[in-house]
Amino acid sequence: MSVNMAPVCDCCCENIHKLQLQVSVMRKEARNLRQMLDSAVRAHRKQLTSIHFAVSKVGLGEAEKALTPPPPLPAPPAAPAPALEQGTIQTVPIGYISSCFSVKNGTPRQPTICGPSRAELRIQPSVFNNPAHALLGLEQYSHVWIIFLFHKNGHLSYKAKVKPPRLNGRRVGVYSTRSPHRPNALGLTLAKLDKVVGDTIHLSGIDMIAGTPVLDIKPYIPAYDSPQTRTRMEPYDVNTHQSDASSVEESNISNLPNTPDTDTQSDLRGERSDCDLEHQVSEDKREADVPLTDSSRVSSQFSLHRVLEEVKAYLSQDDFCQGEEQVSDSSVKKSSESTVDRPCYGEEVYSTIADWISAPPVATLEVHFTPRAERELAEFLPSHVSGPNDGVRPRFKFLRSAEEAASAIRGVLSADPRSVYMRNRCRDRLFFFTLDTADITCWFGQGFAEVLQVRLFEGVVKLKII
């Protein structure tokens, strides 16, 4: 007996589609909960293992003390080995950051994102008897490296692969990122040094929240820390006649005829031809064939090599490839045995970065302010200006003007501070973050962010104007 089924109506199809979507969302949420549960279980097992190991170690130590008879005569105390050689590392914060960012939400992930951001660091008196003495000479530098702890990670678990927000969910190795969730929760940032006052340093362009423990400060030196600014080191002679060769070489270079063929770089660019180059090389070869003593032969050969290297460098800048090949084929082989090249720095050395850093999948956003937000931001008084006693108005603690605050807000929002989850699942929700003493409310659209409200942060007591 066959049963005829009634056709499904459009309303039922729409309800079925909604149910299927809800089931798909619930499955994803269940999968996320399983992953979180697995992570919690692994962290719990690690903690239990460490506790069992500590308890067993204490128990074994007490049992050995009870079974071991006391020695008849105490042995002379041996010199204790250094703790660092034993692998024992003890760190003590030298100070704590006082920053314009009070919470993690909205704090820049890199220091260059928000240039107007400011912070202060006071060296603890418990570290040095005279903390100001430790900062003597630091004012001569414009930037400093800050080594700190990620104290707001929330838990000590970490994974070999992470999902940086800049990659929008794609996994990469933790050591190819600057993720705070690492085996050792150490952070490194480059901050601009504004001034040093006593035992306190004033910083800008920072990405650390208030209360961050700082472990160390080091000056930023471009010649050591930036490959692009390292100078090119010249080749040096390994023979005993190094000083003689350098002196003869300087005199030969200074005595070159002041002609369009051998004078300045501009003459080389404008007037030199391939025939002139061959003529100059042939003259240098004839000079090299003159009988010389043992010491002067090495000096002259080194000088010839240097002169030809200078010509080669000039021609390479102007794409004179044929002349460059003629010089390198004939003369470089003669002096290669007496010279050794040191590592070359400068134009030949460059630094490389990952593709997702230079061209991230997350685009830079445009930032707009509503008229209401602009009026509310203008109500904030700068940190260094005292106005008349006209009532109660909000005041910045670090930022120096409303324009600087607006620039800082644009820097934070243009880099899209949202997490991957909020970016994909909570697109229609408002976003809140704190900057200095201001609480900012905004929302994100397609390719832009708009600031809706700027008000005094609830955790800050309003300052009366004196």
Coordinates of N, CA and C in Angstrom, one line a residue, residues 118-199:
R118 N 51.6 56.9 25.6 CA 52.6 57.3 26.6 C 52.6 56.4 27.8
A119 N 53.7 56.4 28.5 CA 53.9 55.6 29.7 C 55.0 56.1 30.5
E120 N 55.1 55.7 31.8 CA 56.2 56.0 32.7 C 56.6 54.8 33.3
L121 N 57.9 54.7 33.6 CA 58.5 53.6 34.3 C 59.5 54.1 35.4
R122 N 59.2 53.8 36.6 CA 60.0 54.2 37.8 C 60.7 53.0 38.3
I123 N 62.1 53.2 38.4 CA 62.9 52.1 38.9 C 62.7 51.9 40.4
Q124 N 62.5 50.7 40.8 CA 62.2 50.4 42.2 C 63.4 50.6 43.1
P125 N 63.2 51.2 44.3 CA 64.3 51.4 45.2 C 64.9 50.1 45.8
S126 N 64.1 49.0 45.7 CA 64.5 47.7 46.2 C 65.6 47.1 45.3
V127 N 65.7 47.6 44.0 CA 66.7 47.1 43.1 C 68.0 47.8 43.2
F128 N 68.0 49.1 43.3 CA 69.2 49.9 43.5 C 69.0 50.8 44.7
N129 N 70.0 51.0 45.5 CA 70.0 52.0 46.5 C 69.7 53.4 46.0
N130 N 70.3 53.7 44.9 CA 70.1 55.0 44.2 C 69.6 54.7 42.8
P131 N 68.3 54.6 42.6 CA 67.8 54.2 41.2 C 68.2 55.2 40.2
A132 N 68.3 56.5 40.5 CA 68.6 57.5 39.5 C 70.0 57.3 38.9
H133 N 70.9 56.7 39.7 CA 72.3 56.4 39.2 C 72.2 55.4 38.0
A134 N 71.3 54.5 38.1 CA 71.2 53.4 37.0 C 70.8 54.0 35.7
L135 N 70.2 55.2 35.7 CA 69.7 55.8 34.5 C 70.6 56.9 33.9
L136 N 71.8 57.1 34.6 CA 72.7 58.1 34.1 C 73.2 57.8 32.7
G137 N 73.1 58.7 31.8 CA 73.6 58.5 30.4 C 72.5 58.0 29.5
L138 N 71.4 57.5 30.0 CA 70.3 57.0 29.1 C 69.6 58.1 28.3
E139 N 69.7 59.3 28.8 CA 69.0 60.4 28.1 C 69.7 60.7 26.8
Q140 N 70.9 60.1 26.5 CA 71.6 60.4 25.2 C 71.0 59.5 24.1
Y141 N 70.1 58.6 24.4 CA 69.5 57.8 23.4 C 68.1 58.2 23.1
S142 N 67.6 58.0 21.9 CA 66.3 58.3 21.5 C 65.3 57.2 21.7
H143 N 65.7 55.9 21.7 CA 64.8 54.8 21.8 C 65.5 53.8 22.7
V144 N 64.7 53.0 23.4 CA 65.2 51.9 24.3 C 64.4 50.7 24.1
W145 N 65.0 49.5 24.3 CA 64.4 48.2 24.3 C 63.8 48.0 25.7
I146 N 62.6 47.5 25.8 CA 62.0 47.2 27.1 C 61.7 45.7 27.1
I147 N 62.2 45.0 28.0 CA 62.0 43.6 28.2 C 61.0 43.4 29.4
F148 N 59.9 42.8 29.2 CA 58.8 42.7 30.2 C 58.2 41.4 30.2
L149 N 57.2 41.2 31.1 CA 56.5 40.0 31.3 C 55.0 40.2 30.8
F150 N 54.5 39.2 30.1 CA 53.0 39.2 29.8 C 52.3 38.7 31.0
H151 N 52.0 39.6 32.0 CA 51.4 39.1 33.2 C 49.9 39.0 33.2
K152 N 49.3 39.3 32.0 CA 47.8 39.2 31.9 C 47.4 38.1 31.0
N153 N 48.2 37.0 30.8 CA 47.9 35.9 30.0 C 46.7 35.1 30.5
G154 N 46.5 35.1 31.8 CA 45.3 34.4 32.3 C 45.6 33.0 32.7
H155 N 46.5 32.3 32.0 CA 46.8 30.9 32.3 C 48.2 30.7 31.7
L156 N 48.8 29.6 32.2 CA 50.2 29.3 31.8 C 50.3 28.3 30.6
S157 N 49.2 27.9 30.1 CA 49.2 26.9 29.0 C 49.7 27.6 27.7
Y158 N 50.3 26.9 26.8 CA 50.7 27.4 25.5 C 50.8 26.2 24.5
K159 N 50.8 26.6 23.3 CA 50.8 25.6 22.2 C 51.9 25.9 21.2
A160 N 52.2 24.9 20.4 CA 53.3 25.0 19.4 C 52.8 25.9 18.2
K161 N 51.5 25.8 17.9 CA 51.0 26.6 16.9 C 49.9 27.6 17.4
V162 N 49.9 28.8 16.9 CA 49.0 29.8 17.4 C 48.3 30.5 16.2
K163 N 47.2 31.2 16.5 CA 46.5 31.9 15.5 C 46.6 33.4 15.7
P164 N 47.6 34.1 15.0 CA 47.7 35.5 15.2 C 46.5 36.2 14.6
P165 N 46.0 37.3 15.3 CA 44.8 38.0 14.7 C 45.1 38.6 13.3
R166 N 46.4 38.9 13.1 CA 46.8 39.5 11.8 C 46.6 38.5 10.7
L167 N 46.6 37.2 11.0 CA 46.4 36.1 10.0 C 45.0 35.7 9.8
N168 N 44.1 36.3 10.7 CA 42.7 36.0 10.6 C 42.3 34.6 10.7
G169 N 43.0 33.9 11.6 CA 42.6 32.5 12.0 C 43.6 31.4 11.5
R170 N 44.5 31.7 10.6 CA 45.5 30.7 10.1 C 46.5 30.4 11.1
R171 N 46.9 29.2 11.3 CA 47.9 28.7 12.3 C 49.3 28.8 11.8
V172 N 50.2 29.3 12.6 CA 51.7 29.3 12.3 C 52.4 28.9 13.6
G173 N 53.7 28.7 13.6 CA 54.4 28.3 14.7 C 54.6 29.5 15.7
V174 N 54.6 29.2 17.0 CA 54.6 30.3 18.0 C 55.8 31.1 17.9
Y175 N 57.0 30.5 17.5 CA 58.2 31.3 17.4 C 58.4 32.1 16.2
S176 N 57.4 32.0 15.2 CA 57.4 32.9 14.1 C 56.4 34.0 14.3
T177 N 55.9 34.2 15.5 CA 55.0 35.3 15.9 C 55.5 35.9 17.1
R178 N 54.8 37.0 17.5 CA 55.0 37.7 18.8 C 53.9 37.4 19.8
S179 N 53.3 36.3 19.7 CA 52.2 35.9 20.6 C 52.7 35.9 22.1
P180 N 51.8 36.5 23.0 CA 52.2 36.5 24.4 C 52.1 35.1 25.0
H181 N 51.4 34.1 24.4 CA 51.3 32.8 25.0 C 52.5 31.9 24.5
R182 N 53.6 32.0 25.4 CA 54.8 31.3 25.0 C 55.3 30.5 26.3
P183 N 56.2 29.6 26.1 CA 56.8 28.9 27.2 C 57.3 29.8 28.3
N184 N 58.1 30.8 27.9 CA 58.5 31.9 28.8 C 57.8 33.2 28.4
A185 N 56.9 33.7 29.2 CA 56.0 34.8 28.8 C 56.8 36.1 28.8
L186 N 57.8 36.2 28.0 CA 58.7 37.4 27.9 C 58.2 38.2 26.7
G187 N 58.2 39.5 26.9 CA 57.9 40.5 25.8 C 59.0 41.4 25.5
L188 N 59.1 41.9 24.3 CA 60.2 42.8 23.9 C 59.5 43.9 23.1
T189 N 59.8 45.2 23.4 CA 59.2 46.3 22.7 C 60.2 47.4 22.5
L190 N 60.1 48.1 21.5 CA 61.0 49.3 21.2 C 60.1 50.5 21.5
A191 N 60.5 51.3 22.5 CA 59.8 52.5 22.9 C 60.7 53.8 22.6
K192 N 60.0 54.9 22.4 CA 60.7 56.2 22.2 C 60.9 56.7 23.6
L193 N 62.1 57.2 23.9 CA 62.5 57.8 25.2 C 62.3 59.3 25.1
D194 N 61.3 59.8 25.8 CA 61.0 61.2 25.8 C 61.9 62.0 26.7
K195 N 62.1 61.5 27.9 CA 62.9 62.2 28.9 C 63.2 61.3 30.1
V196 N 64.2 61.6 30.8 CA 64.6 60.9 32.1 C 64.5 61.9 33.2
V197 N 63.7 61.7 34.2 CA 63.6 62.6 35.4 C 63.9 61.8 36.6
G198 N 65.0 62.0 37.2 CA 65.4 61.2 38.4 C 65.4 59.7 38.2
D199 N 64.6 59.0 38.9 CA 64.5 57.6 38.8 C 63.3 57.1 37.9

